[in-house]
Short mmCIF file of C-alpha atoms and ligand atoms in Angstrom, two decimals:
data_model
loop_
_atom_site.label_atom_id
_atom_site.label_comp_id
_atom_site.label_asym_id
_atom_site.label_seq_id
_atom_site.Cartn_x
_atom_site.Cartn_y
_atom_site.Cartn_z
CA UNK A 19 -26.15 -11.29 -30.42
CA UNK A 20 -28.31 -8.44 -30.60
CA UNK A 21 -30.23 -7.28 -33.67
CA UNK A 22 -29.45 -3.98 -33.75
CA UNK A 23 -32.24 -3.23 -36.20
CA UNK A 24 -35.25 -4.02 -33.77
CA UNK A 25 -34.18 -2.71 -30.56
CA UNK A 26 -35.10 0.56 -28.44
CA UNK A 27 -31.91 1.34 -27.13
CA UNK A 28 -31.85 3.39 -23.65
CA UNK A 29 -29.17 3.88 -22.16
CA UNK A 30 -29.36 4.58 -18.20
CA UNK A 31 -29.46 7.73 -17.07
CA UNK A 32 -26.35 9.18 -16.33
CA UNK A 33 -24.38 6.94 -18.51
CA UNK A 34 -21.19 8.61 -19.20
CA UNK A 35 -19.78 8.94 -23.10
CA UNK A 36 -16.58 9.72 -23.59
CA UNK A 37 -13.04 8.89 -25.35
CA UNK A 38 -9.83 8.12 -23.66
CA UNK A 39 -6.04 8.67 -24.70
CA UNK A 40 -2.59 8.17 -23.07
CA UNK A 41 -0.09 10.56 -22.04
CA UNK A 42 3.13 8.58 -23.68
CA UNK A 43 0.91 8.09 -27.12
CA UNK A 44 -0.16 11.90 -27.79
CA UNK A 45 1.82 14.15 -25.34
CA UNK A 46 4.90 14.53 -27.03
CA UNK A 47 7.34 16.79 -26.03
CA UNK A 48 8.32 14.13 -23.22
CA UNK A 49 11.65 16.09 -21.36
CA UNK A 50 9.21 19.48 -21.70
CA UNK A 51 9.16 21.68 -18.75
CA UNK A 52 11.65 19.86 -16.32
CA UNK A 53 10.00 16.35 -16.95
CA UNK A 54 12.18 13.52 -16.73
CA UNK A 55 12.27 10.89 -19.07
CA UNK A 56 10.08 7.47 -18.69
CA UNK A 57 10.90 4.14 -19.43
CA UNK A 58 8.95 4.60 -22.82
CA UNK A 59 11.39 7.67 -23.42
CA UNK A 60 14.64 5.66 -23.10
CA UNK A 61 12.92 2.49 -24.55
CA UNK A 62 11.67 3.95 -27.73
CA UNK A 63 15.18 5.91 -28.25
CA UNK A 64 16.58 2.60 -28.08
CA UNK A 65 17.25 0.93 -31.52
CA UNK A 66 14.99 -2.04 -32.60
CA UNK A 67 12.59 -1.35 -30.08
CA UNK A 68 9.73 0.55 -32.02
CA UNK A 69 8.59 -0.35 -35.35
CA UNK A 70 10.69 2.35 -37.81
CA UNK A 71 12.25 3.85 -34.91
CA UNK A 72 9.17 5.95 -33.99
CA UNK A 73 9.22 7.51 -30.48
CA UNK A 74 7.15 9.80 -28.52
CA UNK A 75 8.85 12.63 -29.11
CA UNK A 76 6.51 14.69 -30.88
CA UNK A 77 3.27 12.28 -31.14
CA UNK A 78 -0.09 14.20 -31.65
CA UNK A 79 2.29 17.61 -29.81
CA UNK A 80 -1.05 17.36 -27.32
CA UNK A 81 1.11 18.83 -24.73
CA UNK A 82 0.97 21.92 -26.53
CA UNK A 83 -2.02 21.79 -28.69
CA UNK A 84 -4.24 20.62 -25.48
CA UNK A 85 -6.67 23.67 -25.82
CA UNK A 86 -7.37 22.85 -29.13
CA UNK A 87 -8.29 18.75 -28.42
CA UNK A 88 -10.79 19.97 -25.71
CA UNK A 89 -12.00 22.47 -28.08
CA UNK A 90 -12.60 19.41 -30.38
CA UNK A 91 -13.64 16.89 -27.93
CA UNK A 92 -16.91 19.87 -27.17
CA UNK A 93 -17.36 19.66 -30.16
CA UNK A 94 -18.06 16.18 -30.20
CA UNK A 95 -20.38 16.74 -27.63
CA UNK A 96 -18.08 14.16 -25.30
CA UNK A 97 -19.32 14.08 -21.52
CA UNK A 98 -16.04 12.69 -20.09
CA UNK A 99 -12.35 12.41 -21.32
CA UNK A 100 -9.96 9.89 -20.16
CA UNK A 101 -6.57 10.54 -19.65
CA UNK A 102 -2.73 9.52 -17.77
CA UNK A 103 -0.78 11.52 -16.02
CA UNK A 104 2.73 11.23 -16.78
CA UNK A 105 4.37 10.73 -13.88
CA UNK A 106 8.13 11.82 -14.66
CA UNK A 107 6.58 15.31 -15.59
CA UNK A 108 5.52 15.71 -11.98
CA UNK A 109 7.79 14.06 -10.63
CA UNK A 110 10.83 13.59 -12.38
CA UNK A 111 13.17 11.43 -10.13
CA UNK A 112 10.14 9.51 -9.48
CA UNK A 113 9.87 10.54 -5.68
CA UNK A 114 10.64 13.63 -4.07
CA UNK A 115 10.88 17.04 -5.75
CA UNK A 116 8.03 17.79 -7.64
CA UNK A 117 8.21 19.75 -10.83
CA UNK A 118 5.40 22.79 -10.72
CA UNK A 119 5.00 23.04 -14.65
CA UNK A 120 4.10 19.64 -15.04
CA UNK A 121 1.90 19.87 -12.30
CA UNK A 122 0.49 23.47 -13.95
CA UNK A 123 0.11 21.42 -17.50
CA UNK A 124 -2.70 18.69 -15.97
CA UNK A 125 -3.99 21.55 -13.52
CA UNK A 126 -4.83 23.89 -16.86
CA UNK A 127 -5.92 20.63 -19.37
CA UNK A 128 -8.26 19.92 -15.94
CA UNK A 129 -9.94 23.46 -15.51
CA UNK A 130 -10.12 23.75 -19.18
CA UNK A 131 -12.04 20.24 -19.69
CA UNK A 132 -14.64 21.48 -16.73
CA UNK A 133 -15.67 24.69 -18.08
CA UNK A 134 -16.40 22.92 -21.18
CA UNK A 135 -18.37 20.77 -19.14
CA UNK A 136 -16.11 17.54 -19.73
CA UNK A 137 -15.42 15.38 -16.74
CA UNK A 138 -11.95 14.19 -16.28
CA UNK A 139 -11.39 10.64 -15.72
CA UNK A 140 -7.46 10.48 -14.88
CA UNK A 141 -5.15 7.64 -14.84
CA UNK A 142 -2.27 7.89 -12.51
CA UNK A 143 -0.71 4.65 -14.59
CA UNK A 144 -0.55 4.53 -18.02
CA UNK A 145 2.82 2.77 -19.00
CA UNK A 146 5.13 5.43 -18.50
CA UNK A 147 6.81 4.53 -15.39
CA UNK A 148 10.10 7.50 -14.45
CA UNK A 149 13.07 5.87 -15.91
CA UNK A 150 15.13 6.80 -12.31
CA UNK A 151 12.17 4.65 -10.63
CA UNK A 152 13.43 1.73 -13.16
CA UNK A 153 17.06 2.35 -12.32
CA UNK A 154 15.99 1.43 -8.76
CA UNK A 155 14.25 -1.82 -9.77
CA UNK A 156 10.93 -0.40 -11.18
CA UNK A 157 8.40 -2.59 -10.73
CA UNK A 158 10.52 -5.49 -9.18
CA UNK A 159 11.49 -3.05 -6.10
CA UNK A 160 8.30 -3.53 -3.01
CA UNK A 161 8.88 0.08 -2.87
CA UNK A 162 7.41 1.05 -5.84
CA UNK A 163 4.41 0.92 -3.62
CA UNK A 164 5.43 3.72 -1.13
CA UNK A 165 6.55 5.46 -4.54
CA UNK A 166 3.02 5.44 -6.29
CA UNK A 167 0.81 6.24 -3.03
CA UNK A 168 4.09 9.66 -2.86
CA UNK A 169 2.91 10.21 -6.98
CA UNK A 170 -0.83 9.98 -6.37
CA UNK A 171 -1.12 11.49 -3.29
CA UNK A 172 0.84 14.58 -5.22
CA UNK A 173 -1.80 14.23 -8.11
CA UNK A 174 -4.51 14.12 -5.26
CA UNK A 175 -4.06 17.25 -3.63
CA UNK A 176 -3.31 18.92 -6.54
CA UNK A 177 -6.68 17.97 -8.28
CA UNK A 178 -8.85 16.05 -6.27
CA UNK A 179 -12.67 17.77 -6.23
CA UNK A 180 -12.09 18.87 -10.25
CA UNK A 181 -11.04 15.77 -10.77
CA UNK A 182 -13.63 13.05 -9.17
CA UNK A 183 -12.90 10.17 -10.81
CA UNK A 184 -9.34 8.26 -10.31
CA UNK A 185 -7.94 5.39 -11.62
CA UNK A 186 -4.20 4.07 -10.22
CA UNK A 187 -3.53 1.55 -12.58
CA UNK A 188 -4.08 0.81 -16.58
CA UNK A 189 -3.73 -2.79 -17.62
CA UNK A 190 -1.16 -4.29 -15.35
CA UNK A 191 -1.54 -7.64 -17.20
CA UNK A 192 0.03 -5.86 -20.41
CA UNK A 193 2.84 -3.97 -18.04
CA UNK A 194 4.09 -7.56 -17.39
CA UNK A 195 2.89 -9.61 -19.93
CA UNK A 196 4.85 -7.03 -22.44
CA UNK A 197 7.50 -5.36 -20.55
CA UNK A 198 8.49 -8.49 -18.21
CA UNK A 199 7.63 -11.62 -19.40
CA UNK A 200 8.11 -10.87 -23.44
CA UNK A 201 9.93 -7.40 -23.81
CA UNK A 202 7.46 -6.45 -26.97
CA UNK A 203 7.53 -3.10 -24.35
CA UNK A 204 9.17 -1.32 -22.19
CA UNK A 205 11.17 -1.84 -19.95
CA UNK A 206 11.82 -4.87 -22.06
CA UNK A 207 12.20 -7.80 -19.48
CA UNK A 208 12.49 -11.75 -20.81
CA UNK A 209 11.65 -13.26 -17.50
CA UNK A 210 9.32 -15.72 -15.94
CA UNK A 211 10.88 -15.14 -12.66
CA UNK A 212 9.95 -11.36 -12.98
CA UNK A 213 6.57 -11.06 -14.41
CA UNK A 214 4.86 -12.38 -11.38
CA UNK A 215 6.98 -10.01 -9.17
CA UNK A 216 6.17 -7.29 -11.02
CA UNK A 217 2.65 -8.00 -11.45
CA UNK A 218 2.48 -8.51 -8.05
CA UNK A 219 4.13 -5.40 -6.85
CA UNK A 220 1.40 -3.22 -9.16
CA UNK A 221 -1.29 -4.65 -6.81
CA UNK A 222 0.17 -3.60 -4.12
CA UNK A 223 1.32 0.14 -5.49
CA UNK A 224 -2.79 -0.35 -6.72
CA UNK A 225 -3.66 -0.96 -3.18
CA UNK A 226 -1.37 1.24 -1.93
CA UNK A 227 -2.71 4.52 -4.19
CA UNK A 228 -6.27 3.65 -3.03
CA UNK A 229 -5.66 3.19 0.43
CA UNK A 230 -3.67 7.20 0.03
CA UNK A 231 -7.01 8.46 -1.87
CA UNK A 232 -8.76 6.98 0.97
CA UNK A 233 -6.68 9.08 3.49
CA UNK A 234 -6.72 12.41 0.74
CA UNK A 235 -9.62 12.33 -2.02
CA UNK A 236 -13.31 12.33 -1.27
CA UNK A 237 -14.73 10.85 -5.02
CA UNK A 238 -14.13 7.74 -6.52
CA UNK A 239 -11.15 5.36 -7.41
CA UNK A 240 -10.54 2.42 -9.50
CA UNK A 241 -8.75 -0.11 -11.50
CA UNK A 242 -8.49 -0.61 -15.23
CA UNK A 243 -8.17 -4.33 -16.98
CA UNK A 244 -7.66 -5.62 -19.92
CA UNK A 245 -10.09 -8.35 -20.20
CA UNK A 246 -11.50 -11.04 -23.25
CA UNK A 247 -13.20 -13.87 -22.87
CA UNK A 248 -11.70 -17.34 -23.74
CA UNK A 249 -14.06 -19.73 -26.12
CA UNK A 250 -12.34 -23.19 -26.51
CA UNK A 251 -11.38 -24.02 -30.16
CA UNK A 252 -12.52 -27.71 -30.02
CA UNK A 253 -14.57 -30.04 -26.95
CA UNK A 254 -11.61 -31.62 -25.97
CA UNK A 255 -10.28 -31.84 -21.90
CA UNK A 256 -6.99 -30.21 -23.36
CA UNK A 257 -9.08 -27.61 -24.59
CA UNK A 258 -11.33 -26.78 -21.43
CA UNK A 259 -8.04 -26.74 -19.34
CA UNK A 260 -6.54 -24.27 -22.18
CA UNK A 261 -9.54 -22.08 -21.76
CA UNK A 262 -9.24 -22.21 -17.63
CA UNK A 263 -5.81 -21.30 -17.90
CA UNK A 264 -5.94 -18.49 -20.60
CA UNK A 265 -8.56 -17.52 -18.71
CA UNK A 266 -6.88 -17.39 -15.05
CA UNK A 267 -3.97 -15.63 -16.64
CA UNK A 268 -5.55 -12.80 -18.29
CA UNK A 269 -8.77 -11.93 -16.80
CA UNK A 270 -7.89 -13.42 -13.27
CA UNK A 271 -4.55 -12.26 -12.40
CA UNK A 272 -5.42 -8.98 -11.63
CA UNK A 273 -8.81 -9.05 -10.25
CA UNK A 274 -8.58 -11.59 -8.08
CA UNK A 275 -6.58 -10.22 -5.79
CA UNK A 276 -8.03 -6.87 -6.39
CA UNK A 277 -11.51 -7.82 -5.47
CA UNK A 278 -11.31 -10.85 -3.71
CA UNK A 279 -8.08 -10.69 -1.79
CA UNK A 280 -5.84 -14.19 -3.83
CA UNK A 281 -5.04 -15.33 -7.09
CA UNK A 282 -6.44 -18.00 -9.20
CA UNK A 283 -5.19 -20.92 -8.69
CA UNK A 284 -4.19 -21.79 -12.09
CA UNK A 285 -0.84 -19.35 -11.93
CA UNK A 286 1.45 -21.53 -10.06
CA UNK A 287 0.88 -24.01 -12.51
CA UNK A 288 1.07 -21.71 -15.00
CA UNK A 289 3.94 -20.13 -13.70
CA UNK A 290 5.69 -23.35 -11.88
CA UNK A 291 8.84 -22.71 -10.43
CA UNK A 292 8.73 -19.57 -11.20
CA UNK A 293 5.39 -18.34 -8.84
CA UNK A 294 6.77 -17.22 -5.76
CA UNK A 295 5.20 -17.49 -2.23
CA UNK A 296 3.83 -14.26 -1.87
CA UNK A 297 3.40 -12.91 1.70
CA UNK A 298 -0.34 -13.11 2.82
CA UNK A 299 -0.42 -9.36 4.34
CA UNK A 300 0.19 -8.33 0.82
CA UNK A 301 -3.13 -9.48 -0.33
CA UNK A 302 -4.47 -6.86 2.96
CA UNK A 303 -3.12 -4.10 1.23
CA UNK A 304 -4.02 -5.37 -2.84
CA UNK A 305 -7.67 -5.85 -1.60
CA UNK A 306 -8.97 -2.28 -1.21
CA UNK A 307 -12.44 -1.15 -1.64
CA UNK A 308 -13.56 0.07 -5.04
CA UNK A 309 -16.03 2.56 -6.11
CA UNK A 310 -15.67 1.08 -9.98
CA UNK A 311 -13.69 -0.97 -12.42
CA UNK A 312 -12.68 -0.14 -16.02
CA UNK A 313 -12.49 -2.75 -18.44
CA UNK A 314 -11.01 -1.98 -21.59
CA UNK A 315 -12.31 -4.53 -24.57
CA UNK A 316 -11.06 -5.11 -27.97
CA UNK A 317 -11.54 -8.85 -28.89
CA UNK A 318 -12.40 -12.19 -27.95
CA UNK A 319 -9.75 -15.75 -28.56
CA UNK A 320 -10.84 -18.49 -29.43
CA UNK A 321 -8.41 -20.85 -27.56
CA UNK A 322 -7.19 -24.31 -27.51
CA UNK A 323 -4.28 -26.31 -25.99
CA UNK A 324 -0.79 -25.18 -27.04
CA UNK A 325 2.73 -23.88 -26.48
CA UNK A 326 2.61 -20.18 -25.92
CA UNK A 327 4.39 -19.27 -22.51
CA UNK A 328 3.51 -19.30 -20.32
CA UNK A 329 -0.33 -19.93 -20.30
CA UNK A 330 0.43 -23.20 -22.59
CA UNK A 331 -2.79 -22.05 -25.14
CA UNK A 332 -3.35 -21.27 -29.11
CA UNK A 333 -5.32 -18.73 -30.51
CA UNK A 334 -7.42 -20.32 -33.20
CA UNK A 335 -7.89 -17.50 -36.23
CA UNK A 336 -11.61 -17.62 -37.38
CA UNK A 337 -11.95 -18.33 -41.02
CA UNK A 338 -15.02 -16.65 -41.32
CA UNK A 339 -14.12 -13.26 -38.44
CA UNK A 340 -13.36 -10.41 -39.47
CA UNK A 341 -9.81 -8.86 -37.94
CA UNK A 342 -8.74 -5.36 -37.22
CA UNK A 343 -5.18 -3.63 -38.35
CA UNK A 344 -4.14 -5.66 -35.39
CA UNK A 345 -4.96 -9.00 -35.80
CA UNK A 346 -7.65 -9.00 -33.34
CA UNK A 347 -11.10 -10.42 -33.94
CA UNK A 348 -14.06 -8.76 -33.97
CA UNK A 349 -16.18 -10.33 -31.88
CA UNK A 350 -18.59 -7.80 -30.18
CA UNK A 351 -20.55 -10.62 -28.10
CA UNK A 352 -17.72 -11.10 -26.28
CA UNK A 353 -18.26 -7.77 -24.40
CA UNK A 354 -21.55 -9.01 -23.56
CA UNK A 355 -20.81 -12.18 -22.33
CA UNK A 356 -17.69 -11.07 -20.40
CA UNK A 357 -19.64 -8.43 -18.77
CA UNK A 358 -21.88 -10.55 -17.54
CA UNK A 359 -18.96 -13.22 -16.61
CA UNK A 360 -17.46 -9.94 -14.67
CA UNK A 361 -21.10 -9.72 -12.60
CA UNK A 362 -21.40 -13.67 -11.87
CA UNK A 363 -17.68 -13.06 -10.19
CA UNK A 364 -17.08 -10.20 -8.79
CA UNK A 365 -20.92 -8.74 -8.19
CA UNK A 366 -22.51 -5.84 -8.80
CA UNK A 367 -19.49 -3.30 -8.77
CA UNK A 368 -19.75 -0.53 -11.11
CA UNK A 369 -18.16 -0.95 -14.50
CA UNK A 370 -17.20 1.72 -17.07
CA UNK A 371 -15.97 0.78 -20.34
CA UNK A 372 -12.84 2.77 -20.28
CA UNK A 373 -11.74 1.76 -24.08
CA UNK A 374 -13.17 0.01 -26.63
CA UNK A 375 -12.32 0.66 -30.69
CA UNK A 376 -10.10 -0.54 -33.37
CA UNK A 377 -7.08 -0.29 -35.71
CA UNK A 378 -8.36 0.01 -39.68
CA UNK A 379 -6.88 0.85 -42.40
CA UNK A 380 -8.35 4.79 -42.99
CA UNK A 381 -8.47 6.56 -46.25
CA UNK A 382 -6.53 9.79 -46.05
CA UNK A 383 -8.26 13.25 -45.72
CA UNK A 384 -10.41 13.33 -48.29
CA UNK A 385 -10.71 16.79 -50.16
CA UNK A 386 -13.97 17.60 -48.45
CA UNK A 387 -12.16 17.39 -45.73
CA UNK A 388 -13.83 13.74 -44.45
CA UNK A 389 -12.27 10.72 -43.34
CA UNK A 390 -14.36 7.72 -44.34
CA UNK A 391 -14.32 5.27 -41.52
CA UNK A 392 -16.82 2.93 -41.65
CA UNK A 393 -15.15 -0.48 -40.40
CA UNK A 394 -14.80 1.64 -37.18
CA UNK A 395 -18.36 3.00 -36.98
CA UNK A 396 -19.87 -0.47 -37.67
CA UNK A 397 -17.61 -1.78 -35.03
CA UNK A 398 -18.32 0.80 -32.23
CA UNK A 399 -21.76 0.74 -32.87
CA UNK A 400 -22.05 -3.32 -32.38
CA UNK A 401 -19.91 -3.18 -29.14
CA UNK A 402 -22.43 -0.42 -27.64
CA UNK A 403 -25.10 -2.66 -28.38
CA UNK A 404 -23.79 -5.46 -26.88
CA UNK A 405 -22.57 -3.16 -23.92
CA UNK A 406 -26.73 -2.54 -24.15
CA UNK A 407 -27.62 -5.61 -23.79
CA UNK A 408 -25.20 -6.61 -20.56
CA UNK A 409 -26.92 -3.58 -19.34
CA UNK A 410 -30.36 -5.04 -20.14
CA UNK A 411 -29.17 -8.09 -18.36
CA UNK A 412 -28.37 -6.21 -15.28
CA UNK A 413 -24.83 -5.18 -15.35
CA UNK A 414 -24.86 -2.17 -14.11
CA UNK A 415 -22.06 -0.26 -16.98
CA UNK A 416 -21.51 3.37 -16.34
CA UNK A 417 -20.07 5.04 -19.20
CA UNK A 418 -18.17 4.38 -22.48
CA UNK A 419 -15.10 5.83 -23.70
CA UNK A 420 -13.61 5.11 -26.93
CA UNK A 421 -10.64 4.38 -27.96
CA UNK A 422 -9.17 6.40 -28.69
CA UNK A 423 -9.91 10.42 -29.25
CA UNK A 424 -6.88 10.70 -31.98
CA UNK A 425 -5.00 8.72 -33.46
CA UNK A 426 -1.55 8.23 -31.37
CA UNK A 427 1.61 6.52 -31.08
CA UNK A 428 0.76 2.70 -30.76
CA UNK A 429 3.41 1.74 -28.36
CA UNK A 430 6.29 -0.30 -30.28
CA UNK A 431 4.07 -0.32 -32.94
CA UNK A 432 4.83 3.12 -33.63
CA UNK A 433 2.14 5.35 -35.69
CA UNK A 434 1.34 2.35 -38.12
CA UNK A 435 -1.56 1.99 -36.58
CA UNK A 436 -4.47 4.05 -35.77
CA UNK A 437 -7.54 4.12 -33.19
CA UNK A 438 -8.75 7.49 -33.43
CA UNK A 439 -11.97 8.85 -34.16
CA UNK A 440 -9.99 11.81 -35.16
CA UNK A 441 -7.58 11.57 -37.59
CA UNK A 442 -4.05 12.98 -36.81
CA UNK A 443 -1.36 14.52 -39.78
CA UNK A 444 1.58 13.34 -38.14
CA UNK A 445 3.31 15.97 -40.61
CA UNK A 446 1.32 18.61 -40.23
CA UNK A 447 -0.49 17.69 -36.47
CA UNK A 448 -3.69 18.51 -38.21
CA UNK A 449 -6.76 17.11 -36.67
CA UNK A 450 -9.79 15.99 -38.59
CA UNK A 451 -12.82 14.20 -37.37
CA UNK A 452 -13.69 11.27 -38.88
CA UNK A 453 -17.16 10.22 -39.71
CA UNK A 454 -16.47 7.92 -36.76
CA UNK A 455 -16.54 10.93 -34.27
CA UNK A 456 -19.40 12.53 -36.50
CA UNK A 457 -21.34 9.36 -35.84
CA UNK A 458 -20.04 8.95 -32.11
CA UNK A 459 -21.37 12.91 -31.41
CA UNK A 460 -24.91 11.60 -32.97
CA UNK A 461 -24.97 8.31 -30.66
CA UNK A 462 -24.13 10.97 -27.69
CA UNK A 463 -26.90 13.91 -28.46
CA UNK A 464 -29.20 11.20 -28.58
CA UNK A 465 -27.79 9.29 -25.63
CA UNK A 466 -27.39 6.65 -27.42
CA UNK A 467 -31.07 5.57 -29.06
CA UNK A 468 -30.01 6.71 -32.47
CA UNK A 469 -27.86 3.50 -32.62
N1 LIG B 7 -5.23 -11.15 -28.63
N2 LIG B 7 -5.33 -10.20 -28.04
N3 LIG B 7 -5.40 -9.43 -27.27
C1 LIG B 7 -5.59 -8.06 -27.28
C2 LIG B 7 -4.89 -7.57 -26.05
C3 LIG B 7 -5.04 -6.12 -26.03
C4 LIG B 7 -4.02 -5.62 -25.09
N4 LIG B 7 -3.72 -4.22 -25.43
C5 LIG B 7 -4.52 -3.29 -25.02
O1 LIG B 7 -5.51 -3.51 -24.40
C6 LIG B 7 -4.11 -1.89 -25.36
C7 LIG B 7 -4.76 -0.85 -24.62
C8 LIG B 7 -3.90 0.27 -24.07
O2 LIG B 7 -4.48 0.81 -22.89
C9 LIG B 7 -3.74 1.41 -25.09
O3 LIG B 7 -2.70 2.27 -24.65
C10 LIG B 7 -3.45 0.83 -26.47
O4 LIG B 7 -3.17 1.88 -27.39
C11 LIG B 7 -4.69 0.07 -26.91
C12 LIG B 7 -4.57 -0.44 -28.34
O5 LIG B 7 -3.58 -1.43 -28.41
C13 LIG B 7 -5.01 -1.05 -25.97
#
């Protein structure tokens, strides 16, 4: 762990700060413009399937107020900006006719975010997958990969040369972990038999997308993971093979075949019956070359044999951690150690960290004006030294974008919970910076040696 008092912290040259948000959790106005609706559209309007009801109707009302965020986000001194694309505003059967004003929207937040010298880093994927695209199967159609390579290549000759930096897909383990294999999101699937279909058929729309860039774009694309290391909760056998399996089935599903062409072999027993035989061309098209991944990092579990489906693992609280709004530890080492887990693996690929941050309770808007956040700045500041010390270790991390720019519409969580560095009025849609992003704009004029 490092000691963050006696270090000289340099961060290399080039290394990109930034924040990231999601088009679903702070667009709002989601049928705008002749969008069509997502899956998070109908699945949020659907009762019971969002804490209070909340949907993404309105959220942080970026869609409108867009100028205004990148006003804020210069203001924060922020290098780079992560964002989706929703894909039912540009195209809003899915495939075919493509709707100009959503098109416009992303052209204008693009152009605006360059000549405030912010570089875009776009996700094609976030979540919101067209809900016609679900009517035909979604995910569990194989032609969801001919319909993502239509939806990027759309987004790629639209953009492609303002925007240099790509990503097709943003945590694919959660898209089937929570919308196929538990239905905590949407579309809401209970299925073993689906989740690995669906989680296979995002490789190969993933492969798919990159192989189009390939044939359209001339920067750099990637893939974004949700990774966390695995610690076993005692020294037993049970435990190891707890740790190998939680282990295969959330950091290994996705970037195996991604970056080494197969999966682990721990998901057919994991999965049983229920693992398919995939065909082997599929893993030609998966495998594509990469110029980077993301990995987005929140927490560590500390994991022991057990009955959770389908991995078959517990998650051990710590008596002594200390937990987020979400229940997750904070465990800031674990970044460190799964970086360098992610360079024994895969090599030296380039590596951005594409969200980090955390859920805590805030005060509200203090009359001043402030927002007193310091859980979050203690937090942030530990995981970019530990993202310093991966780096010192020879990882060879890119950039860091937090998670997330303003608070937003957690998912089925609703707006109970909040990640922003900038605090959102949900009645009034007034922003106000926390002393998070205060501190964040310090850690960025001084590229990061003021930590
Ligand atoms: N135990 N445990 N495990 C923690 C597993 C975390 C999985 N959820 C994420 O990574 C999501 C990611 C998403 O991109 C964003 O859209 C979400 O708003 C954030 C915050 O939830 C994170």
């Amino acid at each position: 762990m490092s000691s963050l008092a006696s270090k000289d912290f340099r961060f290399p040259e080039g290394f990109l700060w930034g924040a990231a948000t999601a088009a679903h959790q702070i667009e709002g106005a989601p049928l705008a413009d002749g969008a069509g609706p997502s899956i998070w559209t109908r699945f949020a309007h659907t009762p019971g399937m969002t804490l209070n009801g909340d949907t993404g109707d309105v959220a942080c009302d970026h869609y409108h107020r867009w100028k205004e965020d990148v006003g804020l986000m210069r203001e924060l001194g922020l290098q780079a900006y992560r964002f989706s694309v929703s894909w039912s505003r540009i195209l809003p059967e899915g495939t075919g006719r493509v709707n100009q004003k959503g098109l416009d929207f992303y052209s204008r937040l693009v152009d605006e975010l360059l000549a405030n010298g912010i570089e875009p880093l776009l996700t094609l994927y976030h979540w919101d997958m067209p809900a016609a695209l679900d009517d035909r199967g979604g995910w569990l159609n194989r032609d969801c990969a001919d319909w993502f390579a239509e939806y990027g290549r759309v987004l790629y000759r639209a953009l492609d040369g303002r925007v240099r930096k790509w990503v097709t897909l943003n945590e694919p383990w959660v898209v089937t972990d929570g919308g196929y294999l538990h239905g905590a999101l949407a579309p809401g699937h209970r299925s073993r038999f689906e989740a690995p279909i669906a989680a296979h058929n995002l490789m190969r729309a993933h492969g798919a997308a990159v192989q189009a860039y390939r044939a359209e774009g001339a920067h750099e694309i990637g893939l974004v993971v949700n990774i966390e290391p695995k610690y076993p909760a005692g020294d037993s056998e049970a435990d190891a093979a707890a740790v190998r399996r939680a282990h295969a089935y959330m950091n290994e599903q996705f970037l195996h075949p991604a970056l080494l062409g197969r999966y682990p072999d721990e998901l057919r027993d994991i999965f049983g019956e229920a693992w398919p035989d995939f065909p082997e061309a599929d893993f030609g098209l998966i495998r594509q070359p990469l110029d980077f991944v993301g990995i987005n990092y929140y927490t560590r579990s500390v994991t022991g044999d057990g009955d959770s489906y389908p991995q078959r693992t517990t998650v051990v609280r710590q008596p002594l951690g200390t937990y987020t709004e979400t229940g997750w530890e904070v465990f800031p080492q674990g970044l460190t150690d799964l970086l360098l887990w992610f360079k024994r693996t895969y090599g030296d690929l380039p590596v951005y960290i594409t969200e980090n941050g955390a859920a805590f309770f805030d005060p509200p808007v203090a009359e001043e004006g402030r927002v007193r956040d310091p859980l979050r700045i203690d937090y942030l500041r530990k995981h970019l030294a530990a993202i310093h010390d991966a780096i010192a270790a020879g990882v060879d991390v890119r950039g860091y974008m937090a998670w997330s720019l303003l608070d937003n519409l957690e998912w089925s969580l609703g707006y109970s919970k909040r990640f922003g560095i900038i605090h959102v009025n949900y009645g009034t849609l007034e922003r106000t910076p926390k002393d998070s992003a205060r501190w964040y704009s310090g850690i960025i004029r001084s590229h990061g040696r003021s930590l």
